[in-house]
Short mmCIF file of N, CA and C and ligand atoms in Angstrom, two decimals:
data_model
loop_
_atom_site.label_atom_id
_atom_site.label_comp_id
_atom_site.label_asym_id
_atom_site.label_seq_id
_atom_site.Cartn_x
_atom_site.Cartn_y
_atom_site.Cartn_z
N MET A 233 -19.65 -115.29 1.69
CA MET A 233 -19.28 -113.89 1.49
C MET A 233 -18.30 -113.48 2.60
N ASP A 234 -17.17 -112.91 2.20
CA ASP A 234 -16.21 -112.51 3.22
C ASP A 234 -16.61 -111.18 3.86
N ALA A 235 -15.86 -110.78 4.87
CA ALA A 235 -16.23 -109.59 5.65
C ALA A 235 -16.25 -108.32 4.81
N VAL A 236 -15.31 -108.21 3.89
CA VAL A 236 -15.27 -107.00 3.05
C VAL A 236 -16.47 -106.97 2.11
N ALA A 237 -16.77 -108.09 1.51
CA ALA A 237 -17.93 -108.15 0.62
C ALA A 237 -19.21 -107.83 1.39
N LYS A 238 -19.30 -108.33 2.62
CA LYS A 238 -20.47 -108.01 3.44
C LYS A 238 -20.55 -106.52 3.73
N GLY A 239 -19.40 -105.92 3.99
CA GLY A 239 -19.36 -104.48 4.24
C GLY A 239 -19.80 -103.68 3.02
N PHE A 240 -19.30 -104.07 1.84
CA PHE A 240 -19.71 -103.38 0.61
C PHE A 240 -21.21 -103.53 0.40
N ALA A 241 -21.72 -104.72 0.66
CA ALA A 241 -23.16 -104.96 0.48
C ALA A 241 -23.95 -104.10 1.45
N LYS A 242 -23.50 -104.03 2.70
CA LYS A 242 -24.20 -103.23 3.72
C LYS A 242 -24.17 -101.75 3.35
N ALA A 243 -23.06 -101.29 2.78
CA ALA A 243 -22.94 -99.89 2.39
C ALA A 243 -23.75 -99.56 1.14
N GLY A 244 -24.14 -100.59 0.39
CA GLY A 244 -24.90 -100.36 -0.85
C GLY A 244 -24.01 -99.93 -2.00
N LEU A 245 -22.75 -100.34 -1.96
CA LEU A 245 -21.78 -99.87 -2.95
C LEU A 245 -22.17 -100.20 -4.38
N SER A 246 -22.64 -101.39 -4.64
CA SER A 246 -22.86 -101.81 -6.03
C SER A 246 -23.97 -101.04 -6.72
N SER A 247 -24.91 -100.50 -5.95
CA SER A 247 -26.04 -99.80 -6.58
C SER A 247 -26.02 -98.30 -6.33
N ALA A 248 -24.99 -97.80 -5.65
CA ALA A 248 -24.98 -96.39 -5.26
C ALA A 248 -24.79 -95.46 -6.45
N ARG A 249 -25.58 -94.42 -6.48
CA ARG A 249 -25.39 -93.33 -7.45
C ARG A 249 -24.86 -92.09 -6.75
N TYR A 250 -25.08 -92.01 -5.44
CA TYR A 250 -24.62 -90.87 -4.66
C TYR A 250 -23.91 -91.36 -3.40
N HIS A 251 -23.02 -90.50 -2.91
CA HIS A 251 -22.44 -90.72 -1.59
C HIS A 251 -22.60 -89.42 -0.83
N LEU A 252 -23.28 -89.49 0.30
CA LEU A 252 -23.59 -88.32 1.11
C LEU A 252 -22.68 -88.31 2.33
N PHE A 253 -22.09 -87.15 2.59
CA PHE A 253 -21.30 -86.95 3.80
C PHE A 253 -21.98 -85.87 4.61
N LEU A 254 -22.23 -86.14 5.87
CA LEU A 254 -22.85 -85.14 6.73
C LEU A 254 -21.95 -84.86 7.93
N CYS A 255 -21.63 -83.59 8.13
CA CYS A 255 -20.95 -83.20 9.37
C CYS A 255 -22.01 -82.89 10.42
N ARG A 256 -21.87 -83.56 11.55
CA ARG A 256 -22.84 -83.41 12.64
C ARG A 256 -22.34 -82.46 13.72
N GLY A 257 -21.34 -81.66 13.41
CA GLY A 257 -20.77 -80.78 14.43
C GLY A 257 -19.72 -81.50 15.24
N PRO A 258 -19.21 -80.89 16.30
CA PRO A 258 -19.88 -79.88 17.11
C PRO A 258 -19.49 -78.44 16.84
N GLU A 259 -18.53 -78.17 15.93
CA GLU A 259 -18.12 -76.77 15.74
C GLU A 259 -19.04 -76.01 14.80
N CYS A 260 -19.53 -76.67 13.76
CA CYS A 260 -20.36 -75.95 12.78
C CYS A 260 -21.82 -75.86 13.20
N CYS A 261 -22.22 -76.70 14.16
CA CYS A 261 -23.60 -76.71 14.63
C CYS A 261 -23.62 -77.47 15.95
N ALA A 262 -24.72 -77.36 16.65
CA ALA A 262 -24.89 -78.16 17.87
C ALA A 262 -24.96 -79.63 17.49
N ARG A 263 -24.25 -80.47 18.23
CA ARG A 263 -24.23 -81.90 17.89
C ARG A 263 -25.64 -82.48 17.84
N GLU A 264 -26.52 -82.02 18.72
CA GLU A 264 -27.89 -82.57 18.71
C GLU A 264 -28.61 -82.21 17.41
N ASP A 265 -28.34 -81.05 16.85
CA ASP A 265 -28.95 -80.69 15.56
C ASP A 265 -28.37 -81.56 14.45
N GLY A 266 -27.06 -81.76 14.49
CA GLY A 266 -26.43 -82.61 13.50
C GLY A 266 -26.93 -84.04 13.58
N GLU A 267 -27.08 -84.54 14.79
CA GLU A 267 -27.59 -85.91 14.96
C GLU A 267 -29.02 -86.04 14.47
N ARG A 268 -29.82 -85.01 14.69
CA ARG A 268 -31.21 -85.06 14.22
C ARG A 268 -31.25 -85.15 12.69
N THR A 269 -30.43 -84.35 12.03
CA THR A 269 -30.37 -84.42 10.57
C THR A 269 -29.84 -85.77 10.12
N TRP A 270 -28.82 -86.27 10.78
CA TRP A 270 -28.24 -87.57 10.41
C TRP A 270 -29.27 -88.70 10.52
N GLU A 271 -29.99 -88.74 11.62
CA GLU A 271 -31.00 -89.80 11.79
C GLU A 271 -32.09 -89.68 10.73
N HIS A 272 -32.43 -88.46 10.39
CA HIS A 272 -33.45 -88.24 9.36
C HIS A 272 -32.95 -88.72 8.00
N ILE A 273 -31.72 -88.38 7.68
CA ILE A 273 -31.15 -88.82 6.40
C ILE A 273 -31.14 -90.34 6.31
N LYS A 274 -30.71 -91.00 7.36
CA LYS A 274 -30.69 -92.47 7.35
C LYS A 274 -32.08 -93.02 7.09
N ALA A 275 -33.08 -92.48 7.79
CA ALA A 275 -34.45 -92.97 7.64
C ALA A 275 -34.99 -92.69 6.24
N GLU A 276 -34.68 -91.53 5.70
CA GLU A 276 -35.20 -91.17 4.37
C GLU A 276 -34.56 -92.02 3.28
N ILE A 277 -33.27 -92.28 3.39
CA ILE A 277 -32.62 -93.14 2.39
C ILE A 277 -33.30 -94.50 2.37
N LYS A 278 -33.58 -95.02 3.55
CA LYS A 278 -34.23 -96.33 3.63
C LYS A 278 -35.68 -96.26 3.14
N ALA A 279 -36.42 -95.28 3.60
CA ALA A 279 -37.85 -95.19 3.27
C ALA A 279 -38.08 -95.00 1.77
N HIS A 280 -37.18 -94.28 1.12
CA HIS A 280 -37.35 -93.98 -0.30
C HIS A 280 -36.45 -94.84 -1.18
N ASN A 281 -35.76 -95.78 -0.55
CA ASN A 281 -34.89 -96.70 -1.28
C ASN A 281 -33.94 -95.94 -2.22
N LEU A 282 -33.35 -94.89 -1.68
CA LEU A 282 -32.45 -94.07 -2.49
C LEU A 282 -31.14 -94.80 -2.76
N PRO A 283 -30.63 -94.70 -3.97
CA PRO A 283 -29.34 -95.33 -4.29
C PRO A 283 -28.19 -94.46 -3.78
N ALA A 284 -28.12 -94.33 -2.46
CA ALA A 284 -27.15 -93.41 -1.86
C ALA A 284 -26.46 -94.07 -0.68
N MET A 285 -25.14 -93.98 -0.68
CA MET A 285 -24.38 -94.36 0.50
C MET A 285 -24.33 -93.13 1.40
N ARG A 286 -24.08 -93.35 2.68
CA ARG A 286 -24.05 -92.24 3.62
C ARG A 286 -22.89 -92.43 4.58
N THR A 287 -22.28 -91.31 4.92
CA THR A 287 -21.17 -91.34 5.86
C THR A 287 -21.29 -90.13 6.78
N LYS A 288 -21.24 -90.37 8.08
CA LYS A 288 -21.27 -89.25 9.01
C LYS A 288 -19.84 -88.81 9.28
N ALA A 289 -19.69 -87.50 9.42
CA ALA A 289 -18.38 -86.92 9.66
C ALA A 289 -18.44 -86.08 10.93
N ASP A 290 -17.31 -85.96 11.57
CA ASP A 290 -17.23 -85.09 12.74
C ASP A 290 -16.74 -83.71 12.37
N CYS A 291 -16.16 -83.56 11.19
CA CYS A 291 -15.74 -82.23 10.75
C CYS A 291 -15.38 -82.30 9.27
N LEU A 292 -15.90 -81.36 8.51
CA LEU A 292 -15.53 -81.20 7.10
C LEU A 292 -14.68 -79.95 6.91
N ARG A 293 -14.22 -79.38 8.00
CA ARG A 293 -13.25 -78.29 8.06
C ARG A 293 -13.82 -76.93 7.67
N VAL A 294 -15.11 -76.80 7.60
CA VAL A 294 -15.71 -75.49 7.36
C VAL A 294 -16.02 -74.83 8.71
N CYS A 295 -16.64 -75.59 9.59
CA CYS A 295 -16.80 -75.21 11.00
C CYS A 295 -17.64 -73.96 11.24
N ALA A 296 -18.58 -73.70 10.36
CA ALA A 296 -19.58 -72.66 10.57
C ALA A 296 -20.77 -72.99 9.70
N GLU A 297 -21.94 -72.63 10.15
CA GLU A 297 -23.17 -72.74 9.37
C GLU A 297 -23.52 -74.18 8.98
N GLY A 298 -23.23 -75.12 9.86
CA GLY A 298 -23.61 -76.50 9.62
C GLY A 298 -25.03 -76.76 10.09
N PRO A 299 -25.47 -77.98 10.05
CA PRO A 299 -24.79 -79.16 9.55
C PRO A 299 -24.52 -79.06 8.03
N TRP A 300 -23.35 -79.57 7.63
CA TRP A 300 -22.95 -79.57 6.23
C TRP A 300 -23.25 -80.92 5.60
N LEU A 301 -23.83 -80.85 4.40
CA LEU A 301 -24.06 -82.06 3.62
C LEU A 301 -23.33 -81.90 2.30
N VAL A 302 -22.49 -82.89 1.97
CA VAL A 302 -21.80 -82.90 0.68
C VAL A 302 -22.32 -84.08 -0.12
N VAL A 303 -22.71 -83.82 -1.34
CA VAL A 303 -23.28 -84.84 -2.22
C VAL A 303 -22.29 -85.11 -3.35
N TYR A 304 -21.75 -86.34 -3.37
CA TYR A 304 -20.89 -86.78 -4.46
C TYR A 304 -21.64 -87.81 -5.29
N PRO A 305 -21.41 -87.87 -6.60
CA PRO A 305 -20.27 -87.34 -7.33
C PRO A 305 -20.43 -85.89 -7.76
N ASP A 306 -21.53 -85.25 -7.44
CA ASP A 306 -21.75 -83.89 -7.91
C ASP A 306 -20.84 -82.88 -7.22
N GLY A 307 -20.39 -83.18 -6.02
CA GLY A 307 -19.55 -82.25 -5.28
C GLY A 307 -20.29 -81.02 -4.81
N VAL A 308 -21.55 -81.20 -4.46
CA VAL A 308 -22.39 -80.08 -4.02
C VAL A 308 -22.36 -79.99 -2.50
N TRP A 309 -22.07 -78.79 -2.01
CA TRP A 309 -21.97 -78.54 -0.57
C TRP A 309 -23.18 -77.73 -0.13
N TYR A 310 -23.97 -78.31 0.77
CA TYR A 310 -25.14 -77.63 1.34
C TYR A 310 -24.85 -77.28 2.81
N SER A 311 -25.21 -76.07 3.20
CA SER A 311 -25.06 -75.66 4.60
C SER A 311 -26.40 -75.70 5.31
N GLN A 312 -26.34 -75.69 6.62
CA GLN A 312 -27.52 -75.59 7.48
C GLN A 312 -28.62 -76.59 7.08
N VAL A 313 -28.21 -77.83 6.95
CA VAL A 313 -29.15 -78.86 6.49
C VAL A 313 -29.95 -79.41 7.67
N THR A 314 -31.16 -78.96 7.75
CA THR A 314 -32.12 -79.48 8.72
C THR A 314 -32.82 -80.68 8.12
N PRO A 315 -33.56 -81.45 8.92
CA PRO A 315 -34.36 -82.53 8.33
C PRO A 315 -35.32 -82.01 7.25
N GLU A 316 -35.92 -80.86 7.49
CA GLU A 316 -36.85 -80.30 6.51
C GLU A 316 -36.13 -79.93 5.21
N ARG A 317 -34.96 -79.35 5.33
CA ARG A 317 -34.20 -79.03 4.12
C ARG A 317 -33.79 -80.30 3.38
N PHE A 318 -33.43 -81.33 4.14
CA PHE A 318 -33.02 -82.56 3.46
C PHE A 318 -34.16 -83.13 2.64
N ASP A 319 -35.39 -82.99 3.09
CA ASP A 319 -36.52 -83.53 2.32
C ASP A 319 -36.57 -82.92 0.93
N ARG A 320 -36.34 -81.62 0.86
CA ARG A 320 -36.34 -80.97 -0.46
C ARG A 320 -35.11 -81.37 -1.28
N ILE A 321 -33.96 -81.46 -0.61
CA ILE A 321 -32.75 -81.91 -1.31
C ILE A 321 -32.97 -83.32 -1.87
N ARG A 322 -33.61 -84.17 -1.09
CA ARG A 322 -33.91 -85.52 -1.57
C ARG A 322 -34.77 -85.48 -2.83
N ARG A 323 -35.86 -84.75 -2.74
CA ARG A 323 -36.79 -84.72 -3.87
C ARG A 323 -36.16 -84.11 -5.12
N GLU A 324 -35.56 -82.94 -4.95
CA GLU A 324 -35.12 -82.19 -6.13
C GLU A 324 -33.74 -82.62 -6.63
N HIS A 325 -32.83 -82.93 -5.72
CA HIS A 325 -31.47 -83.26 -6.13
C HIS A 325 -31.29 -84.78 -6.30
N LEU A 326 -31.55 -85.52 -5.22
CA LEU A 326 -31.23 -86.95 -5.26
C LEU A 326 -32.20 -87.74 -6.13
N GLU A 327 -33.45 -87.31 -6.19
CA GLU A 327 -34.42 -88.01 -7.05
C GLU A 327 -34.61 -87.27 -8.37
N GLY A 328 -34.54 -85.94 -8.34
CA GLY A 328 -34.80 -85.17 -9.55
C GLY A 328 -33.56 -84.79 -10.34
N GLY A 329 -32.40 -84.90 -9.71
CA GLY A 329 -31.16 -84.62 -10.41
C GLY A 329 -30.77 -83.15 -10.49
N VAL A 330 -31.53 -82.28 -9.80
CA VAL A 330 -31.25 -80.85 -9.86
C VAL A 330 -30.96 -80.33 -8.45
N PRO A 331 -29.73 -79.87 -8.20
CA PRO A 331 -29.42 -79.34 -6.87
C PRO A 331 -30.34 -78.18 -6.49
N VAL A 332 -30.56 -78.03 -5.18
CA VAL A 332 -31.37 -76.92 -4.68
C VAL A 332 -30.46 -75.69 -4.61
N ALA A 333 -30.47 -74.91 -5.68
CA ALA A 333 -29.48 -73.87 -5.89
C ALA A 333 -29.41 -72.87 -4.73
N GLU A 334 -30.54 -72.54 -4.16
CA GLU A 334 -30.53 -71.51 -3.11
C GLU A 334 -29.78 -71.95 -1.86
N TRP A 335 -29.56 -73.24 -1.68
CA TRP A 335 -28.84 -73.73 -0.50
C TRP A 335 -27.44 -74.22 -0.83
N VAL A 336 -27.06 -74.19 -2.10
CA VAL A 336 -25.72 -74.65 -2.50
C VAL A 336 -24.72 -73.55 -2.17
N ARG A 337 -23.70 -73.91 -1.40
CA ARG A 337 -22.67 -72.93 -1.02
C ARG A 337 -21.41 -73.09 -1.86
N ALA A 338 -21.20 -74.25 -2.42
CA ALA A 338 -20.06 -74.48 -3.30
C ALA A 338 -20.31 -75.75 -4.09
N THR A 339 -19.69 -75.81 -5.25
CA THR A 339 -19.75 -77.03 -6.06
C THR A 339 -18.34 -77.34 -6.51
N GLN A 340 -17.88 -78.53 -6.14
CA GLN A 340 -16.53 -78.95 -6.48
C GLN A 340 -16.55 -80.47 -6.68
N PRO A 341 -16.78 -80.88 -7.93
CA PRO A 341 -16.89 -82.32 -8.16
C PRO A 341 -15.56 -83.07 -8.22
N LEU A 342 -14.50 -82.45 -7.73
CA LEU A 342 -13.20 -83.13 -7.65
C LEU A 342 -12.75 -83.63 -9.01
N GLY A 343 -12.22 -82.76 -9.77
CA GLY A 343 -11.78 -83.12 -11.10
C GLY A 343 -12.34 -82.14 -12.11
N GLY A 344 -13.39 -81.42 -11.70
CA GLY A 344 -13.93 -80.37 -12.55
C GLY A 344 -13.45 -79.03 -12.06
N SER A 345 -14.03 -77.97 -12.56
CA SER A 345 -13.67 -76.64 -12.12
C SER A 345 -14.63 -76.18 -11.05
N ARG A 346 -14.14 -75.33 -10.14
CA ARG A 346 -14.93 -74.86 -9.02
C ARG A 346 -15.97 -73.85 -9.52
N ARG A 347 -17.21 -74.00 -9.01
CA ARG A 347 -18.28 -73.08 -9.36
C ARG A 347 -19.01 -72.69 -8.09
N ASP A 348 -18.93 -71.44 -7.72
CA ASP A 348 -19.65 -70.95 -6.56
C ASP A 348 -20.90 -70.22 -7.03
N PRO A 349 -21.96 -70.24 -6.23
CA PRO A 349 -23.16 -69.50 -6.64
C PRO A 349 -22.87 -68.02 -6.60
N PRO A 350 -23.61 -67.23 -7.37
CA PRO A 350 -23.40 -65.77 -7.31
C PRO A 350 -23.67 -65.24 -5.92
N ALA A 351 -22.90 -64.22 -5.53
CA ALA A 351 -23.06 -63.63 -4.19
C ALA A 351 -24.37 -62.87 -4.09
S1 FES B 244 -17.42 -79.27 12.84
FE1 FES B 244 -18.69 -79.33 11.04
S2 FES B 244 -17.34 -78.57 9.51
FE2 FES B 244 -16.07 -78.59 11.29
#
């Protein structure tokens, strides 16, 4: 297996149904809060064998009310994602297929039309 194939295997590309991006701050939240959520997400993906790739980001250009979690292919943007909030997002969205509407700040699946929750 060449290096790229190993990388794809390590990322879980062939079985992924979701790709999660998490901004860990430092502008949208304290970096330590972002890191705590990031470490929790990594552990939960492994513990629950979720078909999800994960990528940490240093900025998703919103820069307020983080940590921000974006779930693709749905294009769902969650703000203020604590480890506790991620547990519910995991259960209801990633395993149940239904986004946690009260925490969704925007939905943009890149190719569809933009849908924001009611104010
Ligand atoms: S630092 Fe998190 S969105 Fe910019």
